[in-house]
Coordinates of N, CA, C and O in Angstrom, one line a residue:
X64 N 78.0 113.2 119.7 CA 77.7 114.0 118.5 C 78.9 113.9 117.5 O 80.0 114.2 117.8
X65 N 78.5 113.6 116.3 CA 79.5 113.5 115.2 C 79.9 114.9 114.8 O 79.0 115.7 114.5
X66 N 81.2 115.1 114.6 CA 81.7 116.4 114.1 C 82.7 116.1 113.0 O 83.5 115.3 113.2
X67 N 82.5 116.8 111.9 CA 83.5 116.8 110.8 C 84.0 118.2 110.5 O 83.2 119.1 110.3
X68 N 85.3 118.3 110.5 CA 85.9 119.6 110.3 C 86.9 119.5 109.1 O 87.9 118.8 109.2
X69 N 86.6 120.2 108.1 CA 87.4 120.2 106.9 C 88.5 121.3 107.0 O 88.2 122.4 107.6
X70 N 89.6 121.1 106.3 CA 90.7 122.1 106.3 C 91.5 121.9 105.0 O 91.3 120.8 104.4
X71 N 92.3 122.9 104.7 CA 93.2 122.7 103.5 C 92.8 123.4 102.3 O 93.5 123.4 101.3
X72 N 91.6 124.0 102.3 CA 91.2 124.7 101.1 C 92.0 126.0 100.9 O 92.7 126.4 101.8
X73 N 91.8 126.7 99.8 CA 92.4 127.9 99.5 C 92.4 128.2 98.1 O 91.7 127.7 97.3
X74 N 93.3 129.2 97.7 CA 93.4 129.6 96.3 C 94.6 128.9 95.7 O 95.7 128.9 96.3
X75 N 94.5 128.4 94.5 CA 95.6 127.8 93.8 C 95.5 128.1 92.3 O 94.4 128.3 91.8
X76 N 96.6 128.1 91.6 CA 96.6 128.3 90.1 C 96.3 127.0 89.4 O 96.6 125.9 89.9
X77 N 95.7 127.1 88.2 CA 95.4 125.9 87.4 C 96.7 125.1 87.2 O 97.8 125.6 87.0
X78 N 96.6 123.8 87.4 CA 97.7 122.9 87.3 C 98.4 122.6 88.6 O 99.2 121.7 88.7
X79 N 98.0 123.3 89.7 CA 98.6 123.2 91.0 C 97.9 122.0 91.8 O 97.1 121.3 91.3
X80 N 98.3 122.0 93.1 CA 97.8 120.9 93.9 C 97.3 121.5 95.3 O 97.8 122.5 95.7
X81 N 96.4 120.7 95.9 CA 95.9 121.0 97.2 C 95.6 119.7 97.9 O 95.3 118.7 97.2
X82 N 95.8 119.7 99.2 CA 95.3 118.5 100.0 C 94.3 118.9 101.0 O 94.6 119.7 101.9
X83 N 93.1 118.4 100.9 CA 92.1 118.7 101.9 C 92.1 117.6 103.0 O 92.4 116.4 102.7
X84 N 91.8 118.0 104.2 CA 91.7 117.1 105.3 C 90.3 117.2 105.9 O 89.7 118.3 105.9
X85 N 89.8 116.1 106.5 CA 88.6 116.1 107.3 C 88.8 115.4 108.6 O 88.9 114.1 108.5
X86 N 88.8 116.1 109.7 CA 89.0 115.4 111.0 C 87.6 115.1 111.5 O 86.7 116.0 111.6
X87 N 87.4 113.8 111.9 CA 86.2 113.4 112.4 C 86.2 113.0 113.9 O 87.3 112.5 114.3
X88 N 85.2 113.3 114.6 CA 85.1 113.0 116.0 C 83.7 112.6 116.3 O 82.8 112.9 115.6
X89 N 83.5 111.9 117.4 CA 82.2 111.6 117.9 C 81.6 110.3 117.4 O 80.5 109.9 117.7
X90 N 82.4 109.5 116.6 CA 81.9 108.2 116.2 C 83.0 107.3 116.1 O 84.2 107.7 115.8
X91 N 82.7 106.0 116.3 CA 83.8 105.0 116.2 C 83.7 104.3 114.8 O 83.0 104.7 113.9
X92 N 84.6 103.4 114.7 CA 84.7 102.6 113.4 C 83.3 102.3 112.8 O 82.4 101.8 113.5
X93 N 83.2 102.6 111.6 CA 81.9 102.3 110.9 C 82.2 101.6 109.6 O 83.0 102.1 108.8
X94 N 81.5 100.5 109.4 CA 81.7 99.8 108.2 C 81.0 100.3 107.0 O 80.2 99.6 106.4
X95 N 81.2 101.6 106.8 CA 80.4 102.2 105.7 C 81.4 103.2 104.9 O 82.6 103.1 105.1
X96 N 80.8 104.1 104.2 CA 81.5 104.9 103.3 C 81.8 106.3 103.9 O 81.0 106.8 104.7
X97 N 82.9 106.9 103.4 CA 83.1 108.3 103.7 C 83.4 109.0 102.3 O 83.9 108.4 101.4
X98 N 83.0 110.3 102.2 CA 83.1 110.9 100.9 C 83.4 112.3 100.9 O 83.3 113.0 101.9
X99 N 83.8 112.8 99.7 CA 84.0 114.2 99.5 C 83.0 114.6 98.4 O 82.9 113.9 97.4
X100 N 82.4 115.7 98.7 CA 81.4 116.3 97.7 C 81.8 117.8 97.5 O 82.6 118.4 98.2
X101 N 81.3 118.3 96.4 CA 81.6 119.8 96.2 C 80.3 120.4 95.6 O 79.5 119.8 95.0
X102 N 80.3 121.7 95.8 CA 79.1 122.5 95.3 C 79.6 123.9 94.9 O 80.1 124.6 95.7
X103 N 79.4 124.2 93.6 CA 79.7 125.5 93.1 C 78.4 126.3 93.2 O 77.3 125.8 93.2
X104 N 78.5 127.7 93.2 CA 77.4 128.5 93.3 C 76.4 128.2 92.2 O 76.7 128.1 91.0
X105 N 75.1 128.0 92.5 CA 74.1 127.7 91.6 C 74.0 126.3 91.0 O 73.2 126.0 90.1
X106 N 74.9 125.5 91.5 CA 75.0 124.1 91.1 C 74.5 123.1 92.2 O 74.5 123.5 93.3
X107 N 74.2 121.9 91.7 CA 73.9 120.8 92.7 C 75.2 120.4 93.3 O 76.3 120.5 92.8
X108 N 75.0 119.8 94.6 CA 76.2 119.2 95.2 C 76.5 117.9 94.5 O 75.6 117.1 94.3
X109 N 77.7 117.7 94.1 CA 78.1 116.5 93.4 C 79.2 115.7 94.1 O 80.0 116.3 94.8
X110 N 79.1 114.4 94.0 CA 80.1 113.5 94.6 C 81.4 113.6 93.9 O 81.4 113.5 92.6
X111 N 82.5 113.7 94.6 CA 83.8 113.8 94.0 C 84.5 112.5 94.2 O 85.1 111.9 93.2
X112 N 84.6 112.0 95.4 CA 85.3 110.7 95.7 C 84.7 110.1 97.0 O 84.3 110.8 97.8
X113 N 84.8 108.8 97.1 CA 84.3 108.1 98.3 C 85.3 106.9 98.5 O 85.8 106.3 97.6
X114 N 85.4 106.6 99.8 CA 86.2 105.5 100.2 C 85.5 104.7 101.3 O 84.9 105.2 102.2
X115 N 85.5 103.4 101.2 CA 84.9 102.5 102.2 C 86.0 102.2 103.2 O 87.2 102.3 103.0
X116 N 85.5 101.7 104.4 CA 86.5 101.4 105.4 C 87.3 100.2 105.0 O 88.4 100.0 105.5
X117 N 86.9 99.4 104.0 CA 87.7 98.3 103.6 C 88.7 98.7 102.5 O 89.4 97.8 101.9
X118 N 88.7 100.0 102.1 CA 89.6 100.5 101.2 C 89.1 100.7 99.8 O 89.8 101.3 99.0
X119 N 88.0 100.2 99.5 CA 87.4 100.4 98.1 C 87.2 101.9 97.9 O 86.8 102.7 98.8
X120 N 87.5 102.4 96.7 CA 87.3 103.8 96.3 C 86.5 103.9 95.1 O 86.5 103.0 94.2
X121 N 85.9 105.1 94.9 CA 85.2 105.4 93.7 C 85.4 106.9 93.5 O 85.5 107.7 94.4
X122 N 85.4 107.3 92.2 CA 85.6 108.7 91.9 C 84.6 109.2 90.8 O 84.1 108.5 90.0
X123 N 84.3 110.5 90.9 CA 83.5 111.1 89.8 C 84.3 111.2 88.6 O 85.6 111.3 88.6
X124 N 83.7 111.2 87.4 CA 84.3 111.1 86.1 C 85.3 112.3 85.9 O 86.3 112.2 85.3
X125 N 84.8 113.5 86.4 CA 85.6 114.7 86.2 C 86.9 114.8 87.0 O 87.7 115.7 86.7
X126 N 87.1 114.0 88.0 CA 88.3 114.0 88.8 C 89.2 112.8 88.7 O 90.2 112.8 89.3
X127 N 88.7 111.8 88.0 CA 89.5 110.5 87.9 C 90.9 110.9 87.4 O 91.0 111.7 86.5
X128 N 91.9 110.2 87.9 CA 93.3 110.3 87.5 C 93.9 111.7 88.0 O 95.1 111.9 87.7
X129 N 93.1 112.5 88.7 CA 93.7 113.8 89.2 C 93.6 113.8 90.7 O 94.4 114.4 91.4
X130 N 92.5 113.3 91.3 CA 92.2 113.4 92.7 C 92.4 112.0 93.3 O 92.1 111.0 92.7
X131 N 92.9 112.0 94.6 CA 93.0 110.7 95.3 C 92.4 110.9 96.7 O 92.8 111.8 97.4
X132 N 91.5 110.0 97.1 CA 90.9 109.9 98.4 C 91.7 108.9 99.2 O 92.1 107.8 98.7
X133 N 91.9 109.2 100.5 CA 92.5 108.3 101.4 C 92.0 108.5 102.8 O 91.4 109.5 103.1
X134 N 92.4 107.6 103.7 CA 91.9 107.7 105.1 C 92.9 107.2 106.0 O 93.7 106.3 105.7
X135 N 93.0 107.8 107.2 CA 93.8 107.3 108.3 C 92.8 107.0 109.4 O 92.3 107.8 110.1
X136 N 92.6 105.7 109.6 CA 91.6 105.3 110.6 C 92.1 105.4 112.0 O 91.3 105.5 112.9
X137 N 93.4 105.5 112.2 CA 93.9 105.8 113.6 C 93.6 107.2 114.0 O 93.2 107.5 115.1
X138 N 93.9 108.1 113.0 CA 93.7 109.5 113.3 C 92.2 109.9 113.0 O 91.9 111.1 113.3
X139 N 91.4 109.0 112.5 CA 90.0 109.3 112.1 C 90.0 110.6 111.2 O 89.2 111.5 111.4
X140 N 90.8 110.5 110.2 CA 90.9 111.7 109.3 C 90.8 111.2 107.8 O 91.4 110.1 107.5
X141 N 90.1 112.0 107.1 CA 89.9 111.7 105.6 C 90.6 112.7 104.8 O 90.7 113.9 105.2
X142 N 91.2 112.3 103.7 CA 92.0 113.2 102.9 C 91.5 113.2 101.4 O 90.9 112.2 101.0
X143 N 91.8 114.3 100.8 CA 91.5 114.4 99.3 C 92.7 115.1 98.7 O 92.9 116.3 98.9
X144 N 93.6 114.4 98.0 CA 94.7 115.0 97.3 C 94.2 115.4 95.9 O 93.7 114.6 95.2
X145 N 94.4 116.7 95.7 CA 93.9 117.2 94.4 C 95.1 117.7 93.6 O 95.8 118.6 94.0
X146 N 95.3 117.0 92.5 CA 96.5 117.4 91.6 C 95.9 117.9 90.3 O 94.8 117.6 89.8
X147 N 96.8 118.7 89.6 CA 96.4 119.2 88.3 C 95.0 119.8 88.3 O 94.2 119.5 87.5
X148 N 94.8 120.7 89.3 CA 93.5 121.3 89.4 C 93.1 122.2 88.3 O 94.1 122.7 87.6
X149 N 91.9 122.4 88.0 CA 91.4 123.2 86.9 C 90.4 124.2 87.4 O 89.8 124.0 88.5
X150 N 90.1 125.3 86.7 CA 89.2 126.3 87.2 C 87.8 125.7 87.5 O 87.1 126.2 88.4
X151 N 87.4 124.7 86.8 CA 86.1 124.1 87.0 C 86.1 123.3 88.3 O 85.0 122.8 88.7
X152 N 87.2 123.1 89.0 CA 87.2 122.5 90.3 C 86.8 123.5 91.4 O 86.7 123.1 92.6
X153 N 86.7 124.7 91.1 CA 86.4 125.7 92.1 C 85.0 125.4 92.7 O 84.0 125.3 91.9
X154 N 85.0 125.3 94.0 CA 83.7 125.0 94.7 C 84.0 124.9 96.2 O 85.1 125.0 96.6
X155 N 82.9 124.8 96.9 CA 83.0 124.5 98.3 C 83.0 123.0 98.4 O 82.2 122.3 97.8
X156 N 84.0 122.5 99.2 CA 84.2 121.0 99.3 C 83.7 120.6 100.7 O 84.1 121.2 101.7
X157 N 82.9 119.5 100.7 CA 82.4 119.0 102.0 C 82.8 117.6 102.1 O 82.8 116.8 101.2
X158 N 83.1 117.2 103.4 CA 83.3 115.8 103.6 C 82.0 115.3 104.3 O 81.2 116.0 104.9
X159 N 81.8 114.0 104.2 CA 80.6 113.4 104.7 C 80.9 111.9 105.1 O 81.7 111.3 104.5
X160 N 80.1 111.5 106.1 CA 80.3 110.1 106.5 C 78.9 109.4 106.6 O 77.9 110.1 106.9
X161 N 78.9 108.1 106.4 CA 77.7 107.3 106.5 C 77.9 106.5 107.8 O 78.8 105.8 107.9
X162 N 76.9 106.6 108.7 CA 77.0 105.8 109.9 C 75.7 104.9 110.1 O 75.6 104.3 111.1
X163 N 74.8 105.0 109.1 CA 73.6 104.1 109.1 C 73.6 103.3 107.9 O 74.0 103.8 106.8
X164 N 73.0 102.2 108.0 CA 72.9 101.3 106.8 C 71.9 101.9 105.8 O 70.9 102.5 106.1
X165 N 72.2 101.8 104.5 CA 71.3 102.2 103.4 C 71.2 101.1 102.4 O 71.8 100.0 102.6
X166 N 70.4 101.3 101.4 CA 70.2 100.3 100.4 C 71.6 100.0 99.7 O 72.3 100.9 99.4
X167 N 71.9 98.8 99.6 CA 73.2 98.4 99.0 C 73.3 98.9 97.5 O 74.4 98.9 96.9
X168 N 72.2 99.2 96.9 CA 72.2 99.6 95.5 C 72.4 101.1 95.4 O 72.6 101.6 94.3
X169 N 72.4 101.8 96.5 CA 72.6 103.3 96.4 C 74.1 103.5 96.1 O 75.0 103.0 96.8
X170 N 74.4 104.3 95.1 CA 75.8 104.6 94.7 C 76.6 105.2 95.8 O 76.0 106.0 96.6
X171 N 77.9 104.9 95.9 CA 78.7 105.5 96.9 C 78.8 107.0 96.8 O 79.0 107.7 97.8
X172 N 78.6 107.6 95.7 CA 78.7 109.0 95.5 C 77.3 109.7 95.5 O 77.1 110.9 95.1
X173 N 76.3 109.0 96.0 CA 75.0 109.6 96.2 C 74.9 110.3 97.5 O 75.3 109.7 98.6
X174 N 74.4 111.5 97.5 CA 74.3 112.3 98.8 C 73.4 111.6 99.7 O 73.5 111.7 101.0
X175 N 72.5 110.8 99.2 CA 71.5 110.1 100.1 C 72.1 109.1 101.0 O 71.5 108.7 102.0
X176 N 73.3 108.7 100.7 CA 74.0 107.7 101.5 C 74.5 108.2 102.8 O 74.7 107.5 103.8
X177 N 74.8 109.5 102.9 CA 75.5 110.2 104.0 C 74.6 110.9 104.9 O 73.7 111.7 104.5
X178 N 74.9 110.7 106.2 CA 74.0 111.3 107.2 C 74.7 112.4 108.1 O 74.1 113.0 108.9
X179 N 76.0 112.5 107.9 CA 76.7 113.6 108.6 C 77.6 114.4 107.6 O 78.3 113.7 106.8
X180 N 77.6 115.7 107.8 CA 78.3 116.5 106.8 C 79.1 117.6 107.6 O 78.7 118.0 108.6
X181 N 80.3 117.9 107.0 CA 81.1 119.0 107.5 C 80.5 120.4 107.0 O 79.6 120.4 106.2
X182 N 81.2 121.5 107.5 CA 80.8 122.8 107.1 C 81.3 123.2 105.8 O 80.9 124.2 105.2
X183 N 82.4 122.6 105.3 CA 82.9 122.9 104.0 C 84.2 123.7 104.0 O 84.4 124.4 105.0
X184 N 85.0 123.6 103.0 CA 86.2 124.4 102.8 C 86.2 124.8 101.4 O 86.0 124.0 100.5
X185 N 86.5 126.1 101.2 CA 86.5 126.7 99.8 C 87.8 126.4 99.0 O 88.9 126.6 99.6
X186 N 87.6 126.0 97.8 CA 88.7 125.8 96.9 C 88.5 126.7 95.7 O 87.4 126.6 95.1
X187 N 89.4 127.5 95.4 CA 89.3 128.4 94.2 C 90.5 128.2 93.3 O 91.7 128.4 93.8
X188 N 90.3 127.9 92.1 CA 91.3 127.7 91.1 C 91.3 128.8 90.1 O 90.3 129.0 89.4
X189 N 92.4 129.5 89.9 CA 92.5 130.5 88.9 C 93.3 130.1 87.7 O 94.2 129.2 87.8
X190 N 92.9 130.6 86.5 CA 93.5 130.2 85.3 C 94.7 131.0 85.0 O 95.0 132.0 85.6

């Protein structure tokens, strides 16, 4: 059974930093994508950043140059370094992994690509 457990969320002031972690268990190396998504109240869940096992990364336009996604394949942990955070970054953040093949044309930040999700960690940014 695949399990994803996020941690590292909390409250931070605008301009500050946070690092989110996602510990994964129950699956072995997968030649697919892992991602971070976020969802604010009343909003759709949106892709924030994704990383392939080969190291390729992609970011949502609103977080480019501020957030960095990384992975430690030995520890089976995914990270999201959030710098210069803004109030609009306030949301529940979820990690997700893809363990099944999908259409190669499906964007890495599409929710449809991912078949396992964590429970989320709340990030609140105050101005």
